[in-house]
mmCIF file of C-alpha atoms in Angstrom:
data_model
loop_
_atom_site.group_PDB
_atom_site.id
_atom_site.type_symbol
_atom_site.label_atom_id
_atom_site.label_comp_id
_atom_site.label_asym_id
_atom_site.label_seq_id
_atom_site.Cartn_x
_atom_site.Cartn_y
_atom_site.Cartn_z
ATOM 1 C CA MET A 26 0.000 0.000 0.000
ATOM 2 C CA ASN A 27 1.397 3.375 -1.006
ATOM 3 C CA VAL A 28 1.070 5.538 2.118
ATOM 4 C CA VAL A 29 2.739 8.422 3.855
ATOM 5 C CA GLU A 30 3.321 7.575 7.529
ATOM 6 C CA SER A 31 3.426 9.714 10.673
ATOM 7 C CA ASN A 32 3.672 7.727 13.897
ATOM 8 C CA TYR A 33 0.397 5.844 14.504
ATOM 9 C CA VAL A 34 -1.507 7.976 11.979
ATOM 10 C CA ILE A 35 -1.055 7.353 8.281
ATOM 11 C CA LYS A 36 -2.154 9.296 5.222
ATOM 12 C CA ILE A 37 -3.753 7.135 2.515
ATOM 13 C CA PRO A 38 -5.577 7.638 -0.802
ATOM 14 C CA ILE A 39 -9.368 7.350 -0.610
ATOM 15 C CA ASP A 40 -9.263 4.323 -2.928
ATOM 16 C CA LYS A 41 -7.281 2.429 -0.267
ATOM 17 C CA LEU A 42 -9.770 3.231 2.517
ATOM 18 C CA ALA A 43 -11.419 0.054 3.814
ATOM 19 C CA LEU A 44 -14.050 -0.970 6.348
ATOM 20 C CA GLY A 45 -12.685 -1.009 9.893
ATOM 21 C CA MET A 46 -10.159 1.782 9.374
ATOM 22 C CA PHE A 47 -10.322 4.616 11.931
ATOM 23 C CA VAL A 48 -10.453 7.976 10.103
ATOM 24 C CA THR A 49 -9.241 10.998 12.080
ATOM 25 C CA ALA A 50 -8.971 13.667 9.382
ATOM 26 C CA ILE A 51 -9.302 14.408 5.676
ATOM 27 C CA ASP A 52 -7.221 16.444 3.250
ATOM 28 C CA ARG A 53 -8.772 19.633 1.938
ATOM 29 C CA GLN A 54 -6.802 21.569 -0.643
ATOM 30 C CA GLN A 55 -3.626 19.744 0.364
ATOM 31 C CA SER A 56 -4.016 20.557 4.058
ATOM 32 C CA LYS A 57 -5.103 18.339 6.942
ATOM 33 C CA VAL A 58 -8.591 19.045 8.323
ATOM 34 C CA ASP A 59 -9.775 17.273 11.481
ATOM 35 C CA ILE A 60 -13.300 15.889 11.153
ATOM 36 C CA LEU A 61 -15.981 16.528 13.759
ATOM 37 C CA ASN A 62 -16.720 12.874 14.473
ATOM 38 C CA PRO A 63 -13.636 10.704 13.969
ATOM 39 C CA GLY A 64 -14.358 6.998 13.976
ATOM 40 C CA LYS A 65 -14.216 3.632 12.281
ATOM 41 C CA ILE A 66 -15.590 3.156 8.802
ATOM 42 C CA LYS A 67 -18.521 0.791 9.408
ATOM 43 C CA HIS A 68 -20.346 0.932 6.078
ATOM 44 C CA GLN A 69 -19.412 1.324 2.412
ATOM 45 C CA ASP A 70 -21.842 4.260 2.290
ATOM 46 C CA ALA A 71 -19.415 6.275 4.424
ATOM 47 C CA ILE A 72 -16.631 5.754 1.886
ATOM 48 C CA ASN A 73 -18.980 6.618 -0.965
ATOM 49 C CA ARG A 74 -19.991 9.856 0.779
ATOM 50 C CA LEU A 75 -16.351 10.887 1.154
ATOM 51 C CA LYS A 76 -15.747 10.232 -2.534
ATOM 52 C CA LYS A 77 -18.838 12.229 -3.498
ATOM 53 C CA SER A 78 -17.452 15.085 -1.408
ATOM 54 C CA ASN A 79 -14.321 14.970 -3.591
ATOM 55 C CA VAL A 80 -12.113 13.801 -0.715
ATOM 56 C CA THR A 81 -9.040 12.119 -2.185
ATOM 57 C CA ILE A 82 -6.839 11.671 0.901
ATOM 58 C CA VAL A 83 -7.736 10.592 4.455
ATOM 59 C CA TRP A 84 -5.771 10.200 7.692
ATOM 60 C CA VAL A 85 -6.153 6.840 9.460
ATOM 61 C CA ASP A 86 -5.164 5.899 13.024
ATOM 62 C CA ILE A 87 -3.576 2.427 12.808
ATOM 63 C CA LYS A 88 -3.838 1.701 16.528
ATOM 64 C CA ARG A 89 -7.605 2.336 16.615
ATOM 65 C CA SER A 90 -8.389 0.535 13.360
ATOM 66 C CA SER A 91 -9.758 -3.012 13.268
ATOM 67 C CA ASP A 92 -7.263 -5.859 13.084
ATOM 68 C CA ASN A 93 -8.747 -7.194 9.838
ATOM 69 C CA CYS A 94 -8.815 -3.946 7.838
ATOM 70 C CA GLY A 95 -5.518 -4.630 6.052
ATOM 71 C CA LEU A 96 -3.217 -2.370 8.065
ATOM 72 C CA ILE A 97 -0.142 -3.737 9.824
ATOM 73 C CA LYS A 98 -0.077 -2.657 13.466
ATOM 74 C CA SER A 99 2.983 -2.028 15.597
ATOM 75 C CA ASP A 100 3.356 -1.416 19.322
ATOM 76 C CA LYS A 101 5.834 1.387 18.662
ATOM 77 C CA PRO A 102 5.451 4.585 16.681
ATOM 78 C CA ASN A 103 7.668 5.161 13.695
ATOM 79 C CA ASP A 104 10.593 6.715 15.601
ATOM 80 C CA LEU A 105 12.773 6.929 12.512
ATOM 81 C CA ILE A 106 10.450 9.456 10.946
ATOM 82 C CA ASN A 107 9.837 11.536 14.053
ATOM 83 C CA PRO A 108 11.569 10.496 17.280
ATOM 84 C CA VAL A 109 9.918 13.234 19.363
ATOM 85 C CA VAL A 110 6.209 13.110 18.566
ATOM 86 C CA ARG A 111 4.186 10.358 20.197
ATOM 87 C CA LYS A 112 0.575 9.319 19.745
ATOM 88 C CA PRO A 113 -1.450 12.287 20.961
ATOM 89 C CA THR A 114 -3.602 11.868 24.058
ATOM 90 C CA VAL A 115 -7.180 12.987 23.539
ATOM 91 C CA THR A 116 -8.072 15.251 26.436
ATOM 92 C CA ARG A 117 -11.357 15.221 28.315
ATOM 93 C CA ASP A 118 -12.230 18.630 26.863
ATOM 94 C CA ALA A 119 -11.529 17.405 23.330
ATOM 95 C CA ARG A 120 -13.743 14.370 23.852
ATOM 96 C CA ARG A 121 -16.511 16.547 25.253
ATOM 97 C CA LEU A 122 -16.215 18.782 22.194
ATOM 98 C CA GLN A 123 -16.560 15.706 19.976
ATOM 99 C CA THR A 124 -19.644 14.730 21.976
ATOM 100 C CA LYS A 125 -21.170 18.186 21.511
ATOM 101 C CA HIS A 126 -20.604 17.921 17.759
ATOM 102 C CA LEU A 127 -22.255 14.500 17.763
ATOM 103 C CA LEU A 128 -25.264 15.821 19.675
ATOM 104 C CA ALA A 129 -25.573 18.735 17.245
ATOM 105 C CA GLU A 130 -25.487 16.287 14.341
ATOM 106 C CA ALA A 131 -28.093 14.115 16.051
ATOM 107 C CA LYS A 132 -30.397 17.052 16.715
ATOM 108 C CA GLY A 133 -30.187 18.183 13.105
ATOM 109 C CA LEU A 134 -30.975 14.720 11.769
ATOM 110 C CA ILE A 135 -33.843 14.047 14.173
ATOM 111 C CA GLN A 136 -35.321 17.497 13.542
ATOM 112 C CA LYS A 137 -35.327 16.769 9.828
ATOM 113 C CA VAL A 138 -36.975 13.371 10.324
ATOM 114 C CA LEU A 139 -39.614 14.855 12.647
ATOM 115 C CA ALA A 140 -40.417 17.516 10.042
ATOM 116 C CA GLU A 141 -40.693 14.936 7.258
ATOM 117 C CA THR A 142 -42.879 12.690 9.428
ATOM 118 C CA TYR A 143 -45.151 15.629 10.256
ATOM 119 C CA GLU A 144 -45.526 16.248 6.512
ATOM 120 C CA GLY A 145 -46.401 12.580 5.951
ATOM 121 C CA LYS A 146 -43.201 11.734 4.064
ATOM 122 C CA GLU A 147 -41.499 8.334 4.340
ATOM 123 C CA PHE A 148 -37.899 8.121 5.499
ATOM 124 C CA GLY A 149 -35.330 5.345 5.155
ATOM 125 C CA ILE A 150 -33.714 4.116 8.338
ATOM 126 C CA THR A 151 -30.259 3.947 6.732
ATOM 127 C CA ARG A 152 -29.756 7.653 7.451
ATOM 128 C CA PHE A 153 -29.503 6.712 11.147
ATOM 129 C CA ASP A 154 -26.784 4.082 10.651
ATOM 130 C CA GLY A 155 -23.869 6.468 11.029
ATOM 131 C CA LEU A 156 -25.453 8.231 14.015
ATOM 132 C CA ALA A 157 -26.078 4.943 15.831
ATOM 133 C CA ASP A 158 -22.505 3.783 15.173
ATOM 134 C CA ASN A 159 -21.122 7.090 16.444
ATOM 135 C CA MET A 160 -23.245 6.797 19.584
ATOM 136 C CA ILE A 161 -21.931 3.299 20.227
ATOM 137 C CA GLU A 162 -18.346 4.352 19.685
ATOM 138 C CA MET A 163 -18.756 7.402 21.908
ATOM 139 C CA VAL A 164 -20.164 5.298 24.746
ATOM 140 C CA MET A 165 -17.504 2.618 24.387
ATOM 141 C CA ASP A 166 -14.610 5.075 24.152
ATOM 142 C CA ASN A 167 -15.688 7.685 26.629
ATOM 143 C CA GLU A 168 -18.964 7.162 28.443
ATOM 144 C CA ASP A 169 -18.214 9.895 30.997
ATOM 145 C CA ALA A 170 -17.999 12.646 28.378
ATOM 146 C CA PHE A 171 -21.501 12.184 27.051
ATOM 147 C CA LYS A 172 -22.953 11.941 30.567
ATOM 148 C CA CYS A 173 -21.617 15.432 31.211
ATOM 149 C CA ILE A 174 -23.329 16.652 28.067
ATOM 150 C CA LEU A 175 -26.610 15.011 29.081
ATOM 151 C CA ALA A 176 -26.461 17.002 32.314
ATOM 152 C CA LEU A 177 -26.585 20.253 30.315
ATOM 153 C CA ARG A 178 -30.250 19.978 29.481
ATOM 154 C CA THR A 179 -32.440 22.822 28.359
ATOM 155 C CA LYS A 180 -36.140 23.368 28.928
ATOM 156 C CA ASP A 181 -36.896 23.899 25.252
ATOM 157 C CA ALA A 182 -36.638 21.342 22.458
ATOM 158 C CA TYR A 183 -37.500 18.626 24.975
ATOM 159 C CA LEU A 184 -38.733 16.068 22.463
ATOM 160 C CA LEU A 185 -35.511 16.420 20.492
ATOM 161 C CA GLU A 186 -33.190 16.101 23.483
ATOM 162 C CA HIS A 187 -35.225 13.314 25.075
ATOM 163 C CA SER A 188 -34.966 11.268 21.867
ATOM 164 C CA ILE A 189 -31.184 11.655 21.738
ATOM 165 C CA ASN A 190 -30.742 10.938 25.442
ATOM 166 C CA VAL A 191 -32.848 7.785 25.320
ATOM 167 C CA GLY A 192 -30.773 6.561 22.372
ATOM 168 C CA PHE A 193 -27.540 7.167 24.294
ATOM 169 C CA LEU A 194 -28.866 5.607 27.496
ATOM 170 C CA MET A 195 -30.123 2.520 25.645
ATOM 171 C CA VAL A 196 -26.616 1.990 24.230
ATOM 172 C CA THR A 197 -25.032 2.521 27.648
ATOM 173 C CA PHE A 198 -27.452 0.104 29.307
ATOM 174 C CA GLY A 199 -27.098 -2.403 26.472
ATOM 175 C CA GLN A 200 -23.321 -2.363 26.722
ATOM 176 C CA HIS A 201 -23.605 -2.930 30.493
ATOM 177 C CA LEU A 202 -25.768 -5.985 29.736
ATOM 178 C CA ASN A 203 -23.177 -7.224 27.197
ATOM 179 C CA LEU A 204 -25.469 -6.989 24.160
ATOM 180 C CA ASP A 205 -23.682 -7.507 20.849
ATOM 181 C CA ILE A 206 -22.816 -4.643 18.523
ATOM 182 C CA ASP A 207 -25.724 -5.293 16.148
ATOM 183 C CA ALA A 208 -28.223 -5.241 19.021
ATOM 184 C CA LEU A 209 -26.688 -1.998 20.313
ATOM 185 C CA ARG A 210 -27.162 -0.439 16.892
ATOM 186 C CA GLN A 211 -30.806 -1.505 16.741
ATOM 187 C CA ILE A 212 -31.701 -0.321 20.241
ATOM 188 C CA ALA A 213 -29.944 3.006 19.572
ATOM 189 C CA VAL A 214 -32.183 3.588 16.542
ATOM 190 C CA GLY A 215 -35.248 2.468 18.503
ATOM 191 C CA GLY A 216 -34.361 4.855 21.311
ATOM 192 C CA ILE A 217 -33.899 7.784 18.938
ATOM 193 C CA LEU A 218 -37.305 7.110 17.361
ATOM 194 C CA HIS A 219 -39.180 6.021 20.488
ATOM 195 C CA ASP A 220 -41.384 9.151 20.680
ATOM 196 C CA ILE A 221 -41.786 9.677 16.938
ATOM 197 C CA GLY A 222 -45.580 9.311 17.218
ATOM 198 C CA LYS A 223 -45.818 12.510 19.293
ATOM 199 C CA ILE A 224 -45.284 14.542 16.148
ATOM 200 C CA LYS A 225 -48.911 13.699 15.260
ATOM 201 C CA LEU A 226 -50.397 14.908 18.569
ATOM 202 C CA ILE A 227 -52.242 18.192 19.088
ATOM 203 C CA ASP A 228 -49.606 20.756 20.119
ATOM 204 C CA THR A 229 -51.661 22.291 22.918
ATOM 205 C CA ILE A 230 -51.990 18.905 24.615
ATOM 206 C CA LEU A 231 -48.402 17.818 23.921
ATOM 207 C CA ASN A 232 -47.016 21.041 25.413
ATOM 208 C CA LYS A 233 -49.562 21.517 28.214
ATOM 209 C CA THR A 234 -47.897 22.449 31.507
ATOM 210 C CA GLN A 235 -50.845 21.595 33.774
ATOM 211 C CA LYS A 236 -52.103 18.129 34.630
ATOM 212 C CA LEU A 237 -53.849 16.474 31.678
ATOM 213 C CA THR A 238 -57.576 15.755 31.847
ATOM 214 C CA PRO A 239 -58.596 12.086 31.333
ATOM 215 C CA GLU A 240 -59.597 12.931 27.763
ATOM 216 C CA GLU A 241 -56.281 14.681 27.092
ATOM 217 C CA PHE A 242 -54.351 11.755 28.533
ATOM 218 C CA GLU A 243 -56.180 9.387 26.186
ATOM 219 C CA HIS A 244 -55.144 11.627 23.303
ATOM 220 C CA MET A 245 -51.544 11.602 24.557
ATOM 221 C CA LYS A 246 -51.587 7.798 24.539
ATOM 222 C CA LEU A 247 -52.403 7.911 20.835
ATOM 223 C CA HIS A 248 -48.754 8.708 20.103
ATOM 224 C CA GLN A 249 -48.023 4.988 20.345
ATOM 225 C CA PHE A 250 -50.731 4.157 17.825
ATOM 226 C CA PHE A 251 -49.422 6.858 15.495
ATOM 227 C CA ALA A 252 -45.969 5.321 16.001
ATOM 228 C CA ILE A 253 -47.241 1.940 14.780
ATOM 229 C CA GLN A 254 -48.299 3.543 11.490
ATOM 230 C CA ILE A 255 -44.997 5.398 11.148
ATOM 231 C CA MET A 256 -42.967 2.267 11.953
ATOM 232 C CA ASP A 257 -44.859 0.276 9.321
ATOM 233 C CA ASP A 258 -44.047 2.924 6.716
ATOM 234 C CA THR A 259 -40.357 3.173 7.655
ATOM 235 C CA LYS A 260 -38.049 1.279 5.312
ATOM 236 C CA GLY A 261 -35.373 -0.970 6.777
ATOM 237 C CA LEU A 262 -36.414 -0.702 10.440
ATOM 238 C CA SER A 263 -35.636 -3.882 12.387
ATOM 239 C CA GLN A 264 -38.147 -5.571 14.684
ATOM 240 C CA MET A 265 -35.917 -4.841 17.684
ATOM 241 C CA SER A 266 -35.903 -1.121 16.865
ATOM 242 C CA LYS A 267 -39.688 -1.200 16.498
ATOM 243 C CA ASP A 268 -40.049 -2.985 19.840
ATOM 244 C CA VAL A 269 -37.991 -0.350 21.653
ATOM 245 C CA CYS A 270 -40.252 2.326 20.196
ATOM 246 C CA LEU A 271 -43.581 0.551 20.655
ATOM 247 C CA MET A 272 -43.036 -1.039 24.074
ATOM 248 C CA HIS A 273 -41.728 1.773 26.262
ATOM 249 C CA HIS A 274 -45.211 2.281 27.759
ATOM 250 C CA GLU A 275 -45.950 -1.416 28.290
ATOM 251 C CA LYS A 276 -45.989 -2.597 31.931
ATOM 252 C CA ILE A 277 -45.081 -5.899 33.549
ATOM 253 C CA ASP A 278 -48.609 -6.311 34.980
ATOM 254 C CA GLY A 279 -50.219 -5.846 31.545
ATOM 255 C CA SER A 280 -51.760 -2.445 32.289
ATOM 256 C CA GLY A 281 -49.631 -0.566 29.752
ATOM 257 C CA TYR A 282 -50.274 0.404 26.142
ATOM 258 C CA PRO A 283 -50.638 0.112 23.149
ATOM 259 C CA ASN A 284 -50.969 -3.696 23.331
ATOM 260 C CA GLY A 285 -51.296 -4.476 27.048
ATOM 261 C CA LEU A 286 -48.339 -6.861 26.958
ATOM 262 C CA LYS A 287 -47.576 -8.695 30.205
ATOM 263 C CA GLY A 288 -44.453 -10.191 31.817
ATOM 264 C CA ASP A 289 -42.315 -12.177 29.403
ATOM 265 C CA GLU A 290 -44.417 -10.980 26.478
ATOM 266 C CA ILE A 291 -42.239 -7.885 26.714
ATOM 267 C CA PRO A 292 -38.724 -8.768 25.481
ATOM 268 C CA LEU A 293 -35.572 -7.554 27.241
ATOM 269 C CA HIS A 294 -35.073 -4.534 24.988
ATOM 270 C CA GLY A 295 -38.720 -3.509 25.477
ATOM 271 C CA ARG A 296 -38.367 -3.662 29.268
ATOM 272 C CA MET A 297 -35.121 -1.687 29.006
ATOM 273 C CA SER A 298 -36.825 1.079 27.030
ATOM 274 C CA SER A 299 -39.503 1.568 29.727
ATOM 275 C CA ILE A 300 -36.849 2.084 32.407
ATOM 276 C CA VAL A 301 -34.703 4.398 30.300
ATOM 277 C CA ASP A 302 -37.656 6.503 29.130
ATOM 278 C CA ILE A 303 -38.937 7.094 32.670
ATOM 279 C CA TYR A 304 -35.451 7.829 34.059
ATOM 280 C CA ASP A 305 -34.667 10.418 31.397
ATOM 281 C CA ALA A 306 -38.070 12.094 31.786
ATOM 282 C CA LEU A 307 -37.637 12.303 35.570
ATOM 283 C CA THR A 308 -34.144 13.814 35.360
ATOM 284 C CA ALA A 309 -35.158 16.420 32.750
ATOM 285 C CA GLU A 310 -36.040 19.958 33.760
ATOM 286 C CA ARG A 311 -39.206 21.222 32.123
ATOM 287 C CA CYS A 312 -40.920 24.589 32.247
ATOM 288 C CA TYR A 313 -43.501 23.079 34.626
ATOM 289 C CA LYS A 314 -41.289 20.869 36.824
ATOM 290 C CA GLU A 315 -37.839 20.683 38.352
ATOM 291 C CA ALA A 316 -35.441 17.934 37.380
ATOM 292 C CA MET A 317 -34.954 15.070 39.811
ATOM 293 C CA SER A 318 -31.469 14.094 40.867
ATOM 294 C CA PRO A 319 -30.419 10.640 39.596
ATOM 295 C CA ALA A 320 -30.672 9.240 43.144
ATOM 296 C CA ALA A 321 -34.259 10.510 43.514
ATOM 297 C CA ALA A 322 -35.154 9.143 40.070
ATOM 298 C CA PHE A 323 -33.782 5.734 41.065
ATOM 299 C CA LYS A 324 -36.105 5.713 44.102
ATOM 300 C CA THR A 325 -39.051 6.351 41.796
ATOM 301 C CA LEU A 326 -37.978 3.550 39.447
ATOM 302 C CA ILE A 327 -37.688 1.142 42.368
ATOM 303 C CA SER A 328 -41.166 2.154 43.581
ATOM 304 C CA LEU A 329 -42.557 1.081 40.198
ATOM 305 C CA THR A 330 -41.213 -2.468 40.601
ATOM 306 C CA PRO A 331 -42.279 -5.202 40.250
ATOM 307 C CA VAL A 332 -45.750 -4.089 39.113
ATOM 308 C CA GLU A 333 -44.801 -1.824 36.204
ATOM 309 C CA LEU A 334 -41.051 -2.309 35.717
ATOM 310 C CA ASP A 335 -38.787 -5.374 35.760
ATOM 311 C CA GLN A 336 -37.230 -5.273 39.234
ATOM 312 C CA SER A 337 -33.936 -7.037 38.476
ATOM 313 C CA LEU A 338 -33.482 -4.898 35.360
ATOM 314 C CA VAL A 339 -34.063 -1.678 37.327
ATOM 315 C CA TYR A 340 -31.284 -2.633 39.753
ATOM 316 C CA GLU A 341 -29.001 -3.418 36.806
ATOM 317 C CA PHE A 342 -29.767 0.010 35.367
ATOM 318 C CA ILE A 343 -28.858 1.660 38.680
ATOM 319 C CA ARG A 344 -25.579 -0.267 38.706
ATOM 320 C CA CYS A 345 -24.984 0.802 35.109
ATOM 321 C CA ILE A 346 -25.579 4.529 35.656
ATOM 322 C CA GLY A 347 -24.269 4.794 39.223
ATOM 323 C CA VAL A 348 -25.932 6.513 42.153
ATOM 324 C CA TYR A 349 -23.873 9.644 41.489
ATOM 325 C CA PRO A 350 -23.162 9.486 37.753
ATOM 326 C CA VAL A 351 -20.558 11.645 36.090
ATOM 327 C CA GLY A 352 -22.117 14.979 35.221
ATOM 328 C CA SER A 353 -24.574 14.991 38.134
ATOM 329 C CA LEU A 354 -24.554 17.602 40.891
ATOM 330 C CA VAL A 355 -23.817 16.666 44.502
ATOM 331 C CA LEU A 356 -23.762 18.454 47.848
ATOM 332 C CA LEU A 357 -20.713 17.675 49.975
ATOM 333 C CA SER A 358 -20.703 17.488 53.764
ATOM 334 C CA ASP A 359 -18.893 20.853 53.959
ATOM 335 C CA GLN A 360 -21.798 22.431 51.997
ATOM 336 C CA ARG A 361 -19.880 22.845 48.757
ATOM 337 C CA VAL A 362 -21.747 21.993 45.554
ATOM 338 C CA GLY A 363 -19.965 20.362 42.662
ATOM 339 C CA ILE A 364 -20.141 18.251 39.525
ATOM 340 C CA VAL A 365 -19.188 14.591 39.725
ATOM 341 C CA TRP A 366 -16.211 14.856 37.409
ATOM 342 C CA GLU A 367 -14.487 11.494 37.388
ATOM 343 C CA ALA A 368 -15.667 8.129 38.704
ATOM 344 C CA LYS A 369 -13.932 5.515 36.603
ATOM 345 C CA ASP A 370 -12.233 2.757 38.643
ATOM 346 C CA ARG A 371 -13.599 4.266 41.885
ATOM 347 C CA ASP A 372 -16.335 3.188 44.252
ATOM 348 C CA VAL A 373 -19.602 5.070 43.912
ATOM 349 C CA PHE A 374 -19.126 7.246 47.010
ATOM 350 C CA HIS A 375 -15.605 8.520 46.241
ATOM 351 C CA PRO A 376 -15.492 10.235 42.829
ATOM 352 C CA ILE A 377 -13.549 13.372 41.993
ATOM 353 C CA VAL A 378 -15.893 16.362 42.339
ATOM 354 C CA LYS A 379 -15.461 19.726 40.626
ATOM 355 C CA CYS A 380 -16.707 22.218 43.255
ATOM 356 C CA PHE A 381 -17.869 25.685 42.180
ATOM 357 C CA TYR A 382 -20.561 26.845 44.614
ATOM 358 C CA SER A 383 -21.074 27.209 48.385
ATOM 359 C CA LEU A 384 -24.565 26.439 49.635
ATOM 360 C CA LYS A 385 -23.621 27.813 53.067
ATOM 361 C CA HIS A 386 -22.611 31.220 51.724
ATOM 362 C CA LYS A 387 -24.875 31.087 48.649
ATOM 363 C CA HIS A 388 -22.309 32.249 46.106
ATOM 364 C CA TYR A 389 -20.023 30.837 43.438
ATOM 365 C CA THR A 390 -16.527 29.942 44.593
ATOM 366 C CA LYS A 391 -13.134 29.371 43.090
ATOM 367 C CA ILE A 392 -13.138 26.055 41.237
ATOM 368 C CA ALA A 393 -11.623 23.216 43.263
ATOM 369 C CA MET A 394 -11.136 19.587 42.221
ATOM 370 C CA VAL A 395 -11.953 17.520 45.309
ATOM 371 C CA ASP A 396 -10.774 13.894 45.427
ATOM 372 C CA LEU A 397 -13.068 12.217 47.950
ATOM 373 C CA LEU A 398 -10.549 9.412 48.403
ATOM 374 C CA LYS A 399 -8.079 11.923 49.821
ATOM 375 C CA GLU A 400 -10.149 14.560 51.616
ATOM 376 C CA GLU A 401 -12.189 14.387 54.828
ATOM 377 C CA VAL A 402 -15.497 15.216 53.155
ATOM 378 C CA ASN A 403 -18.203 13.026 51.721
ATOM 379 C CA ILE A 404 -21.281 13.273 49.506
ATOM 380 C CA GLU A 405 -24.295 14.301 51.534
ATOM 381 C CA ARG A 406 -26.814 13.897 48.722
ATOM 382 C CA GLY A 407 -27.510 14.407 45.050
ATOM 383 C CA ILE A 408 -28.901 17.831 44.185
ATOM 384 C CA THR A 409 -30.353 19.721 41.218
ATOM 385 C CA ALA A 410 -29.393 23.111 39.822
ATOM 386 C CA SER A 411 -32.983 24.336 39.751
ATOM 387 C CA SER A 412 -33.469 23.644 43.456
ATOM 388 C CA LEU A 413 -30.583 26.021 44.197
ATOM 389 C CA GLY A 414 -31.334 28.550 41.483
ATOM 390 C CA ILE A 415 -27.841 28.221 40.013
ATOM 391 C CA ASN A 416 -26.481 27.668 36.517
ATOM 392 C CA PRO A 417 -23.772 24.952 36.404
ATOM 393 C CA ALA A 418 -23.398 25.051 32.604
ATOM 394 C CA PRO A 419 -20.204 27.182 32.506
ATOM 395 C CA PHE A 420 -18.437 24.707 34.803
ATOM 396 C CA TYR A 421 -18.881 21.693 32.545
#
């Protein structure tokens, strides 16, 4: 293969690009341009799109490419070419920036699909393939980064954000349960589309901030019946993706809708979608309600077992997310408020917390990274920004 090498990253002609190669950048007018969502080439369509965009050269990371993609891997960088430069370390901030780009891409795509669905147009599911793969890769490579982004929720565009979050959480939960890559892809798509039927509801009922009347609630339930029609008209949608969409309001005791399924009639991925949907709705701030902390949301999930939700699966979900997940707000015993910043390879009660506010003095403070393994403070409880009237967004 005729390539130009530079440590672990090599520059290759587009005609040599193969499935499994990890693309980090493209050449534009003979200069290297980093792409917003670097990742493995999973489908031939991705290569075709690059060619249609007149890309002739791409940069591929050998170390992160699949073993069977035709590249020869080495444990050492090419020191003869450049003895100083080593494989760059992707910082937390860089990963979070990648996550933000992915969320922006997801919002744009879902917004377009919602608009087309509202207009009665059909859409092919293949347009979600790349998004689902990027979600999976993001979760596998850096699950903490996207959890921080999910914490930065806004009151508007709820349907859009909820769809993206449920897709991400389904992948995270599925990976925790050791589902295979194809299943992860299908449940990601199902999660993204799980509320697609709401686009057909009356806006005044969908966006009502007061409690719904019995008649309005019956209308709200119609979104699942609208979803059935949309699913049937969607080309290439797998049964698993349909199940995730159509079963997230089914209940273990058979009292759910649209089909009143009971117990084992609801497959694993259907039971997962119920848990994820409720959790994300509880932890979202809306114009008419405050967000729950993850710990408070877990209590609500547990209270719904075993009548509505699968009890063992709820406890697995709690283990998956963690009582104090990265990105959540906590109150420490010394009355400082902070963001759970790092929890990997730590027990649940001793993360690193990024403190920025004093509840005792009711003002923002100098940022301090507090390692609970090393300091004589502990987490008193989970907390929400709205309950304190503060804005944590700048500190993420």
